[in-house]
Amino acid sequence: DLREKQEQPVVSVNFKRVLARVLKYWYLLVVSAIIALSIAHLVNRYATPIYPVTASIIIRESEENAGAKFLYDNS
């Protein structure tokens, strides 16, 4: 009987009632969405872009393994 005391009551949600309350204040949702999208646009517009940097080395030598020798045996 200890289990019966520990069980939580079942909560049912009336979705029609929730939707009616949300739609009652539809203009606040629209205004909030416009403000949020405007802020996101401004942040993305004026943020400094960060680009990844990559580099490659081209070594032209007459020997086949000269490039590997230069890279691995050079201090």
mmCIF file of N, CA, C and O in Angstrom:
data_model
loop_
_atom_site.group_PDB
_atom_site.id
_atom_site.type_symbol
_atom_site.label_atom_id
_atom_site.label_comp_id
_atom_site.label_asym_id
_atom_site.label_seq_id
_atom_site.Cartn_x
_atom_site.Cartn_y
_atom_site.Cartn_z
ATOM 1 N N ASP A 1 0.813 -1.196 0.000
ATOM 2 C CA ASP A 1 0.000 0.000 0.000
ATOM 3 C C ASP A 1 0.862 1.267 0.000
ATOM 4 O O ASP A 1 0.352 2.353 -0.199
ATOM 5 N N LEU A 2 2.141 1.102 0.272
ATOM 6 C CA LEU A 2 3.057 2.227 0.213
ATOM 7 C C LEU A 2 3.188 2.725 -1.224
ATOM 8 O O LEU A 2 3.356 3.920 -1.468
ATOM 9 N N ARG A 3 3.079 1.808 -2.185
ATOM 10 C CA ARG A 3 3.167 2.185 -3.594
ATOM 11 C C ARG A 3 2.003 3.093 -3.997
ATOM 12 O O ARG A 3 2.166 4.005 -4.795
ATOM 13 N N GLU A 4 0.849 2.861 -3.486
ATOM 14 C CA GLU A 4 -0.309 3.671 -3.835
ATOM 15 C C GLU A 4 -0.136 5.113 -3.372
ATOM 16 O O GLU A 4 -0.557 6.048 -4.036
ATOM 17 N N LYS A 5 0.525 5.322 -2.257
ATOM 18 C CA LYS A 5 0.740 6.672 -1.744
ATOM 19 C C LYS A 5 1.788 7.419 -2.565
ATOM 20 O O LYS A 5 1.756 8.643 -2.640
ATOM 21 N N GLN A 6 2.723 6.687 -3.189
ATOM 22 C CA GLN A 6 3.808 7.322 -3.934
ATOM 23 C C GLN A 6 3.447 7.603 -5.385
ATOM 24 O O GLN A 6 4.159 8.320 -6.058
ATOM 25 N N GLU A 7 2.373 7.059 -5.884
ATOM 26 C CA GLU A 7 2.002 7.281 -7.276
ATOM 27 C C GLU A 7 1.550 8.718 -7.480
ATOM 28 O O GLU A 7 0.847 9.293 -6.660
ATOM 29 N N GLN A 8 1.975 9.283 -8.604
ATOM 30 C CA GLN A 8 1.607 10.649 -8.948
ATOM 31 C C GLN A 8 0.259 10.646 -9.661
ATOM 32 O O GLN A 8 -0.051 9.722 -10.403
ATOM 33 N N PRO A 9 -0.533 11.670 -9.462
ATOM 34 C CA PRO A 9 -1.807 11.739 -10.168
ATOM 35 C C PRO A 9 -1.582 11.964 -11.666
ATOM 36 O O PRO A 9 -0.618 12.604 -12.074
ATOM 37 N N VAL A 10 -2.469 11.442 -12.475
ATOM 38 C CA VAL A 10 -2.366 11.584 -13.920
ATOM 39 C C VAL A 10 -2.885 12.966 -14.306
ATOM 40 O O VAL A 10 -3.968 13.380 -13.893
ATOM 41 N N VAL A 11 -2.083 13.680 -15.095
ATOM 42 C CA VAL A 11 -2.452 15.021 -15.530
ATOM 43 C C VAL A 11 -2.870 14.944 -16.987
ATOM 44 O O VAL A 11 -2.119 14.479 -17.838
ATOM 45 N N SER A 12 -4.074 15.392 -17.271
ATOM 46 C CA SER A 12 -4.525 15.429 -18.655
ATOM 47 C C SER A 12 -4.528 16.871 -19.139
ATOM 48 O O SER A 12 -4.830 17.794 -18.386
ATOM 49 N N VAL A 13 -4.138 17.051 -20.393
ATOM 50 C CA VAL A 13 -4.036 18.385 -20.966
ATOM 51 C C VAL A 13 -5.150 18.554 -21.989
ATOM 52 O O VAL A 13 -5.316 17.735 -22.883
ATOM 53 N N ASN A 14 -5.894 19.626 -21.846
ATOM 54 C CA ASN A 14 -6.946 19.952 -22.792
ATOM 55 C C ASN A 14 -6.327 20.850 -23.869
ATOM 56 O O ASN A 14 -6.146 22.052 -23.670
ATOM 57 N N PHE A 15 -5.974 20.244 -25.013
ATOM 58 C CA PHE A 15 -5.252 20.972 -26.048
ATOM 59 C C PHE A 15 -6.102 22.072 -26.680
ATOM 60 O O PHE A 15 -5.578 23.100 -27.083
ATOM 61 N N LYS A 16 -7.386 21.884 -26.761
ATOM 62 C CA LYS A 16 -8.246 22.922 -27.326
ATOM 63 C C LYS A 16 -8.217 24.174 -26.447
ATOM 64 O O LYS A 16 -8.172 25.297 -26.943
ATOM 65 N N ARG A 17 -8.215 23.969 -25.146
ATOM 66 C CA ARG A 17 -8.174 25.104 -24.215
ATOM 67 C C ARG A 17 -6.833 25.825 -24.301
ATOM 68 O O ARG A 17 -6.784 27.056 -24.310
ATOM 69 N N VAL A 18 -5.744 25.048 -24.385
ATOM 70 C CA VAL A 18 -4.414 25.651 -24.494
ATOM 71 C C VAL A 18 -4.301 26.434 -25.802
ATOM 72 O O VAL A 18 -3.806 27.568 -25.832
ATOM 73 N N LEU A 19 -4.767 25.837 -26.899
ATOM 74 C CA LEU A 19 -4.716 26.505 -28.192
ATOM 75 C C LEU A 19 -5.557 27.782 -28.193
ATOM 76 O O LEU A 19 -5.151 28.806 -28.750
ATOM 77 N N ALA A 20 -6.700 27.743 -27.555
ATOM 78 C CA ALA A 20 -7.551 28.931 -27.475
ATOM 79 C C ALA A 20 -6.848 30.055 -26.716
ATOM 80 O O ALA A 20 -6.917 31.227 -27.109
ATOM 81 N N ARG A 21 -6.148 29.719 -25.644
ATOM 82 C CA ARG A 21 -5.426 30.740 -24.877
ATOM 83 C C ARG A 21 -4.240 31.294 -25.663
ATOM 84 O O ARG A 21 -3.942 32.482 -25.586
ATOM 85 N N VAL A 22 -3.577 30.431 -26.408
ATOM 86 C CA VAL A 22 -2.440 30.890 -27.207
ATOM 87 C C VAL A 22 -2.931 31.796 -28.326
ATOM 88 O O VAL A 22 -2.347 32.859 -28.589
ATOM 89 N N LEU A 23 -3.997 31.402 -28.994
ATOM 90 C CA LEU A 23 -4.513 32.208 -30.103
ATOM 91 C C LEU A 23 -5.126 33.523 -29.627
ATOM 92 O O LEU A 23 -5.240 34.464 -30.406
ATOM 93 N N LYS A 24 -5.490 33.592 -28.378
ATOM 94 C CA LYS A 24 -6.019 34.833 -27.825
ATOM 95 C C LYS A 24 -4.953 35.934 -27.876
ATOM 96 O O LYS A 24 -5.260 37.100 -28.082
ATOM 97 N N TYR A 25 -3.689 35.540 -27.707
ATOM 98 C CA TYR A 25 -2.581 36.496 -27.725
ATOM 99 C C TYR A 25 -1.694 36.276 -28.954
ATOM 100 O O TYR A 25 -0.472 36.354 -28.879
ATOM 101 N N TRP A 26 -2.287 36.046 -30.119
ATOM 102 C CA TRP A 26 -1.531 35.759 -31.335
ATOM 103 C C TRP A 26 -0.617 36.910 -31.724
ATOM 104 O O TRP A 26 0.478 36.702 -32.235
ATOM 105 N N TYR A 27 -1.034 38.122 -31.465
ATOM 106 C CA TYR A 27 -0.236 39.276 -31.850
ATOM 107 C C TYR A 27 1.083 39.331 -31.084
ATOM 108 O O TYR A 27 2.097 39.789 -31.611
ATOM 109 N N LEU A 28 1.090 38.852 -29.842
ATOM 110 C CA LEU A 28 2.348 38.807 -29.085
ATOM 111 C C LEU A 28 3.316 37.803 -29.697
ATOM 112 O O LEU A 28 4.526 38.030 -29.735
ATOM 113 N N LEU A 29 2.782 36.687 -30.178
ATOM 114 C CA LEU A 29 3.633 35.697 -30.839
ATOM 115 C C LEU A 29 4.242 36.262 -32.122
ATOM 116 O O LEU A 29 5.427 36.067 -32.401
ATOM 117 N N VAL A 30 3.438 36.974 -32.887
ATOM 118 C CA VAL A 30 3.929 37.550 -34.144
ATOM 119 C C VAL A 30 4.988 38.615 -33.867
ATOM 120 O O VAL A 30 6.048 38.630 -34.502
ATOM 121 N N VAL A 31 4.719 39.489 -32.920
ATOM 122 C CA VAL A 31 5.679 40.545 -32.577
ATOM 123 C C VAL A 31 6.973 39.939 -32.031
ATOM 124 O O VAL A 31 8.073 40.369 -32.397
ATOM 125 N N SER A 32 6.862 38.919 -31.193
ATOM 126 C CA SER A 32 8.059 38.258 -30.650
ATOM 127 C C SER A 32 8.866 37.600 -31.756
ATOM 128 O O SER A 32 10.104 37.678 -31.756
ATOM 129 N N ALA A 33 8.209 36.960 -32.701
ATOM 130 C CA ALA A 33 8.913 36.313 -33.809
ATOM 131 C C ALA A 33 9.615 37.355 -34.676
ATOM 132 O O ALA A 33 10.768 37.152 -35.091
ATOM 133 N N ILE A 34 8.965 38.482 -34.941
ATOM 134 C CA ILE A 34 9.588 39.537 -35.744
ATOM 135 C C ILE A 34 10.804 40.117 -35.036
ATOM 136 O O ILE A 34 11.860 40.318 -35.648
ATOM 137 N N ILE A 35 10.696 40.360 -33.739
ATOM 138 C CA ILE A 35 11.833 40.893 -32.976
ATOM 139 C C ILE A 35 12.981 39.891 -32.951
ATOM 140 O O ILE A 35 14.146 40.253 -33.175
ATOM 141 N N ALA A 36 12.679 38.623 -32.720
ATOM 142 C CA ALA A 36 13.727 37.596 -32.662
ATOM 143 C C ALA A 36 14.425 37.445 -34.014
ATOM 144 O O ALA A 36 15.662 37.348 -34.082
ATOM 145 N N LEU A 37 13.663 37.424 -35.096
ATOM 146 C CA LEU A 37 14.267 37.298 -36.426
ATOM 147 C C LEU A 37 15.080 38.539 -36.782
ATOM 148 O O LEU A 37 16.132 38.430 -37.429
ATOM 149 N N SER A 38 14.627 39.708 -36.364
ATOM 150 C CA SER A 38 15.384 40.939 -36.620
ATOM 151 C C SER A 38 16.719 40.932 -35.880
ATOM 152 O O SER A 38 17.756 41.288 -36.445
ATOM 153 N N ILE A 39 16.695 40.520 -34.628
ATOM 154 C CA ILE A 39 17.941 40.439 -33.855
ATOM 155 C C ILE A 39 18.885 39.417 -34.471
ATOM 156 O O ILE A 39 20.089 39.669 -34.608
ATOM 157 N N ALA A 40 18.364 38.266 -34.866
ATOM 158 C CA ALA A 40 19.205 37.235 -35.491
ATOM 159 C C ALA A 40 19.810 37.752 -36.793
ATOM 160 O O ALA A 40 20.995 37.515 -37.082
ATOM 161 N N HIS A 41 19.028 38.467 -37.578
ATOM 162 C CA HIS A 41 19.543 39.029 -38.835
ATOM 163 C C HIS A 41 20.653 40.037 -38.564
ATOM 164 O O HIS A 41 21.690 40.019 -39.233
ATOM 165 N N LEU A 42 20.445 40.928 -37.593
ATOM 166 C CA LEU A 42 21.454 41.933 -37.286
ATOM 167 C C LEU A 42 22.743 41.304 -36.751
ATOM 168 O O LEU A 42 23.842 41.730 -37.100
ATOM 169 N N VAL A 43 22.609 40.299 -35.912
ATOM 170 C CA VAL A 43 23.797 39.628 -35.372
ATOM 171 C C VAL A 43 24.575 38.967 -36.501
ATOM 172 O O VAL A 43 25.805 39.092 -36.592
ATOM 173 N N ASN A 44 23.880 38.271 -37.398
ATOM 174 C CA ASN A 44 24.560 37.608 -38.510
ATOM 175 C C ASN A 44 25.103 38.609 -39.528
ATOM 176 O O ASN A 44 26.129 38.366 -40.164
ATOM 177 N N ARG A 45 24.448 39.730 -39.674
ATOM 178 C CA ARG A 45 24.867 40.730 -40.659
ATOM 179 C C ARG A 45 26.156 41.429 -40.225
ATOM 180 O O ARG A 45 27.047 41.677 -41.020
ATOM 181 N N TYR A 46 26.263 41.771 -38.950
ATOM 182 C CA TYR A 46 27.391 42.570 -38.486
ATOM 183 C C TYR A 46 28.443 41.781 -37.711
ATOM 184 O O TYR A 46 29.397 42.369 -37.201
ATOM 185 N N ALA A 47 28.302 40.483 -37.621
ATOM 186 C CA ALA A 47 29.323 39.666 -36.954
ATOM 187 C C ALA A 47 30.532 39.523 -37.874
ATOM 188 O O ALA A 47 30.407 39.480 -39.101
ATOM 189 N N THR A 48 31.699 39.464 -37.284
ATOM 190 C CA THR A 48 32.915 39.270 -38.062
ATOM 191 C C THR A 48 32.981 37.825 -38.527
ATOM 192 O O THR A 48 32.942 36.907 -37.705
ATOM 193 N N PRO A 49 33.070 37.620 -39.842
ATOM 194 C CA PRO A 49 33.122 36.234 -40.327
ATOM 195 C C PRO A 49 34.454 35.574 -39.952
ATOM 196 O O PRO A 49 35.511 36.211 -39.996
ATOM 197 N N ILE A 50 34.384 34.340 -39.578
ATOM 198 C CA ILE A 50 35.573 33.567 -39.216
ATOM 199 C C ILE A 50 35.704 32.439 -40.228
ATOM 200 O O ILE A 50 34.802 31.610 -40.365
ATOM 201 N N TYR A 51 36.795 32.452 -40.953
ATOM 202 C CA TYR A 51 37.014 31.454 -41.994
ATOM 203 C C TYR A 51 38.142 30.519 -41.571
ATOM 204 O O TYR A 51 39.127 30.947 -40.985
ATOM 205 N N PRO A 52 38.015 29.241 -41.906
ATOM 206 C CA PRO A 52 39.117 28.322 -41.607
ATOM 207 C C PRO A 52 40.306 28.604 -42.532
ATOM 208 O O PRO A 52 40.127 28.995 -43.681
ATOM 209 N N VAL A 53 41.503 28.427 -41.998
ATOM 210 C CA VAL A 53 42.713 28.686 -42.763
ATOM 211 C C VAL A 53 43.387 27.357 -43.070
ATOM 212 O O VAL A 53 43.583 26.531 -42.175
ATOM 213 N N THR A 54 43.719 27.168 -44.326
ATOM 214 C CA THR A 54 44.450 25.969 -44.731
ATOM 215 C C THR A 54 45.646 26.402 -45.566
ATOM 216 O O THR A 54 45.633 27.473 -46.184
ATOM 217 N N ALA A 55 46.664 25.586 -45.579
ATOM 218 C CA ALA A 55 47.864 25.895 -46.353
ATOM 219 C C ALA A 55 48.435 24.606 -46.910
ATOM 220 O O ALA A 55 48.204 23.518 -46.394
ATOM 221 N N SER A 56 49.169 24.752 -47.982
ATOM 222 C CA SER A 56 49.863 23.597 -48.566
ATOM 223 C C SER A 56 51.243 24.053 -49.022
ATOM 224 O O SER A 56 51.462 25.223 -49.325
ATOM 225 N N ILE A 57 52.161 23.108 -49.069
ATOM 226 C CA ILE A 57 53.541 23.386 -49.473
ATOM 227 C C ILE A 57 53.827 22.618 -50.746
ATOM 228 O O ILE A 57 53.589 21.401 -50.808
ATOM 229 N N ILE A 58 54.313 23.321 -51.721
ATOM 230 C CA ILE A 58 54.717 22.674 -52.978
ATOM 231 C C ILE A 58 56.228 22.800 -53.079
ATOM 232 O O ILE A 58 56.781 23.898 -53.091
ATOM 233 N N ILE A 59 56.916 21.664 -53.140
ATOM 234 C CA ILE A 59 58.373 21.632 -53.227
ATOM 235 C C ILE A 59 58.734 21.007 -54.555
ATOM 236 O O ILE A 59 58.353 19.866 -54.841
ATOM 237 N N ARG A 60 59.447 21.746 -55.356
ATOM 238 C CA ARG A 60 59.856 21.241 -56.670
ATOM 239 C C ARG A 60 61.343 20.880 -56.595
ATOM 240 O O ARG A 60 62.199 21.731 -56.426
ATOM 241 N N GLU A 61 61.609 19.615 -56.713
ATOM 242 C CA GLU A 61 62.974 19.109 -56.669
ATOM 243 C C GLU A 61 63.135 18.081 -57.780
ATOM 244 O O GLU A 61 62.163 17.493 -58.241
ATOM 245 N N SER A 62 64.357 17.835 -58.131
ATOM 246 C CA SER A 62 64.612 16.841 -59.177
ATOM 247 C C SER A 62 64.579 15.422 -58.615
ATOM 248 O O SER A 62 64.254 14.485 -59.323
ATOM 249 N N GLU A 63 64.890 15.259 -57.336
ATOM 250 C CA GLU A 63 64.877 13.929 -56.740
ATOM 251 C C GLU A 63 63.453 13.530 -56.363
ATOM 252 O O GLU A 63 62.614 14.372 -56.089
ATOM 253 N N GLU A 64 63.191 12.234 -56.322
ATOM 254 C CA GLU A 64 61.858 11.738 -55.987
ATOM 255 C C GLU A 64 61.475 12.023 -54.543
ATOM 256 O O GLU A 64 60.375 12.453 -54.249
ATOM 257 N N ASN A 65 62.368 11.763 -53.610
ATOM 258 C CA ASN A 65 62.066 11.884 -52.182
ATOM 259 C C ASN A 65 62.617 13.179 -51.581
ATOM 260 O O ASN A 65 62.756 13.277 -50.375
ATOM 261 N N ALA A 66 62.922 14.161 -52.368
ATOM 262 C CA ALA A 66 63.510 15.397 -51.838
ATOM 263 C C ALA A 66 62.514 16.127 -50.939
ATOM 264 O O ALA A 66 62.898 16.697 -49.919
ATOM 265 N N GLY A 67 61.239 16.115 -51.299
ATOM 266 C CA GLY A 67 60.224 16.783 -50.487
ATOM 267 C C GLY A 67 60.092 16.137 -49.121
ATOM 268 O O GLY A 67 60.025 16.806 -48.092
ATOM 269 N N ALA A 68 60.064 14.828 -49.084
ATOM 270 C CA ALA A 68 59.959 14.120 -47.811
ATOM 271 C C ALA A 68 61.216 14.342 -46.982
ATOM 272 O O ALA A 68 61.133 14.530 -45.771
ATOM 273 N N LYS A 69 62.351 14.348 -47.611
ATOM 274 C CA LYS A 69 63.600 14.583 -46.897
ATOM 275 C C LYS A 69 63.617 15.992 -46.294
ATOM 276 O O LYS A 69 64.023 16.194 -45.161
ATOM 277 N N PHE A 70 63.136 16.973 -47.028
ATOM 278 C CA PHE A 70 63.081 18.356 -46.540
ATOM 279 C C PHE A 70 62.144 18.477 -45.348
ATOM 280 O O PHE A 70 62.457 19.140 -44.368
ATOM 281 N N LEU A 71 60.993 17.821 -45.403
ATOM 282 C CA LEU A 71 60.001 17.948 -44.332
ATOM 283 C C LEU A 71 60.395 17.192 -43.057
ATOM 284 O O LEU A 71 60.170 17.676 -41.960
ATOM 285 N N TYR A 72 60.976 16.009 -43.200
ATOM 286 C CA TYR A 72 61.214 15.168 -42.033
ATOM 287 C C TYR A 72 62.622 15.289 -41.460
ATOM 288 O O TYR A 72 62.833 15.035 -40.291
ATOM 289 N N ASP A 73 63.593 15.682 -42.248
ATOM 290 C CA ASP A 73 64.984 15.745 -41.757
ATOM 291 C C ASP A 73 65.439 17.174 -41.460
ATOM 292 O O ASP A 73 66.553 17.401 -41.060
ATOM 293 N N ASN A 74 64.574 18.135 -41.614
ATOM 294 C CA ASN A 74 64.932 19.525 -41.379
ATOM 295 C C ASN A 74 64.524 19.929 -39.964
ATOM 296 O O ASN A 74 63.406 19.720 -39.562
ATOM 297 N N SER A 75 65.444 20.528 -39.224
ATOM 298 C CA SER A 75 65.096 20.913 -37.834
ATOM 299 C C SER A 75 64.445 22.231 -37.770
ATOM 300 O O SER A 75 64.574 23.229 -38.098
#
